[in-house]
Amino acid sequence: MNKRREPRFEADQSVVVTVLGDHELRHAALVKNASGRGIAIEMPAAVAIGAALKIECDDSILLGEAVYCKAGPGSHLVGVELDQMLCGLTELGKRLQEFAAEAPSGREVPYAIKHRQRQHRQEPQQQ
């Protein structure tokens, strides 16, 4: 009987795993299966339980914590409990470039200068 809270789905997705910490280590890895709460990845190196991991795939970044690490022939199977997921980073990058390239309409600069000068004239409050 399967005691998992959520169903697991088989996968074979190449990813890059970074073990976060003082000395960050990057490894090529393979997602073996996934659920809504976590993933199992196969990688060449062992990972300490509790280690913070960043997993990069396509245009997404997943952040999680290693909850188990099982040695196998030539690799390790690492269970990762997911904490955060950032998707659509390619589109976000395009939008940020568009935003940065927009020229001010002409009203923003004088407004900013006027209010900056007003802020500098105010005396600090005495406590």
Coordinates of C-alpha atoms in Angstrom, one line a residue:
M1 CA 0.0 0.0 0.0
N2 CA 1.3 3.4 -1.0
K3 CA 1.5 5.8 2.0
R4 CA 2.4 8.9 0.0
R5 CA 0.3 12.0 0.5
E6 CA 0.5 12.9 -3.2
P7 CA 1.0 10.8 -6.3
R8 CA 4.5 10.6 -7.9
F9 CA 5.1 11.0 -11.6
E10 CA 8.0 9.5 -13.4
A11 CA 10.4 12.0 -15.1
D12 CA 13.7 12.1 -16.9
Q13 CA 14.5 15.8 -16.8
S14 CA 18.1 17.0 -16.9
V15 CA 18.8 19.7 -14.3
V16 CA 21.7 21.5 -12.6
V17 CA 21.8 21.2 -8.8
T18 CA 23.6 23.7 -6.7
V19 CA 24.3 22.7 -3.1
L20 CA 24.0 26.1 -1.3
G21 CA 26.3 27.1 1.5
D22 CA 29.8 28.5 2.1
H23 CA 31.3 26.5 -0.8
E24 CA 28.6 26.1 -3.4
L25 CA 28.9 23.0 -5.5
R26 CA 27.2 22.5 -8.9
H27 CA 26.3 19.1 -10.3
A28 CA 24.5 17.9 -13.4
A29 CA 21.6 15.7 -12.3
L30 CA 18.5 14.0 -13.5
V31 CA 15.0 14.3 -12.0
K32 CA 13.7 10.7 -11.6
N33 CA 10.2 11.5 -10.2
A34 CA 8.2 14.4 -8.9
S35 CA 5.1 15.2 -6.9
G36 CA 3.5 18.4 -5.7
R37 CA 5.7 18.5 -2.6
G38 CA 9.0 17.2 -3.8
I39 CA 11.3 15.5 -6.3
A40 CA 13.8 12.7 -6.4
I41 CA 17.0 13.5 -8.3
E42 CA 19.9 11.3 -9.3
M43 CA 23.3 12.9 -9.0
P44 CA 26.9 11.9 -8.9
A45 CA 27.6 13.2 -5.4
A46 CA 26.1 12.6 -1.9
V47 CA 24.2 15.5 -0.3
A48 CA 23.9 16.0 3.4
I49 CA 20.4 15.7 4.8
G50 CA 19.1 19.2 5.5
A51 CA 21.3 20.8 2.8
A52 CA 19.7 23.7 0.9
L53 CA 19.5 23.0 -2.8
K54 CA 18.9 25.2 -5.9
I55 CA 17.6 23.2 -8.9
E56 CA 17.7 24.8 -12.4
C57 CA 15.7 23.5 -15.3
D58 CA 14.6 25.2 -18.5
D59 CA 13.5 28.6 -17.4
S60 CA 12.6 27.7 -13.8
I61 CA 14.5 27.6 -10.5
L62 CA 13.4 25.3 -7.6
L63 CA 14.6 25.8 -4.0
G64 CA 14.3 23.0 -1.5
E65 CA 15.9 20.9 1.2
A66 CA 17.5 17.4 0.9
V67 CA 15.4 15.0 3.0
Y68 CA 17.2 11.8 2.1
C69 CA 20.2 10.6 0.2
K70 CA 20.6 6.9 -0.9
A71 CA 23.8 5.6 -2.5
G72 CA 23.4 3.6 -5.6
P73 CA 25.7 2.2 -8.2
G74 CA 27.7 5.2 -9.5
S75 CA 25.2 7.8 -8.3
H76 CA 23.0 9.0 -5.4
L77 CA 19.2 9.3 -5.2
V78 CA 18.4 12.5 -3.3
G79 CA 14.9 13.3 -2.1
V80 CA 14.1 17.1 -2.1
E81 CA 11.3 18.7 -0.3
L82 CA 10.4 21.8 -2.4
D83 CA 10.1 25.1 -0.7
Q84 CA 9.9 27.7 -3.5
M85 CA 9.5 27.6 -7.3
L86 CA 10.2 30.4 -9.8
C87 CA 8.8 29.8 -13.2
G88 CA 8.8 31.9 -16.4
L89 CA 12.2 33.5 -15.8
T90 CA 12.8 33.9 -19.6
E91 CA 9.6 36.0 -19.9
L92 CA 10.5 37.9 -16.7
G93 CA 13.9 38.8 -18.2
K94 CA 12.3 40.1 -21.4
R95 CA 9.9 42.3 -19.4
L96 CA 12.7 43.7 -17.2
Q97 CA 14.7 44.6 -20.3
E98 CA 11.7 46.3 -21.9
F99 CA 11.1 48.2 -18.7
A100 CA 14.7 49.3 -18.4
A101 CA 14.8 50.5 -22.0
E102 CA 11.8 52.8 -21.6
A103 CA 12.7 56.4 -21.7
P104 CA 11.2 58.7 -19.1
S105 CA 8.2 60.7 -20.4
G106 CA 9.8 64.0 -19.4
R107 CA 7.7 64.6 -16.3
E108 CA 9.3 62.0 -14.0
V109 CA 12.7 63.6 -13.8
P110 CA 11.6 67.1 -12.7
Y111 CA 9.2 65.6 -10.2
A112 CA 11.9 63.4 -8.7
I113 CA 14.3 66.4 -8.5
K114 CA 11.7 68.6 -6.9
H115 CA 10.8 66.0 -4.3
R116 CA 14.4 65.1 -3.6
Q117 CA 15.2 68.8 -2.8
R118 CA 12.2 69.0 -0.5
Q119 CA 13.4 65.9 1.4
H120 CA 16.9 67.3 1.9
R121 CA 15.5 70.6 3.3
Q122 CA 13.6 68.9 6.1
E123 CA 15.4 68.8 9.4
P124 CA 15.7 65.5 11.3
Q125 CA 13.2 65.1 14.1
Q126 CA 14.5 65.5 17.6
Q127 CA 13.8 62.6 20.0

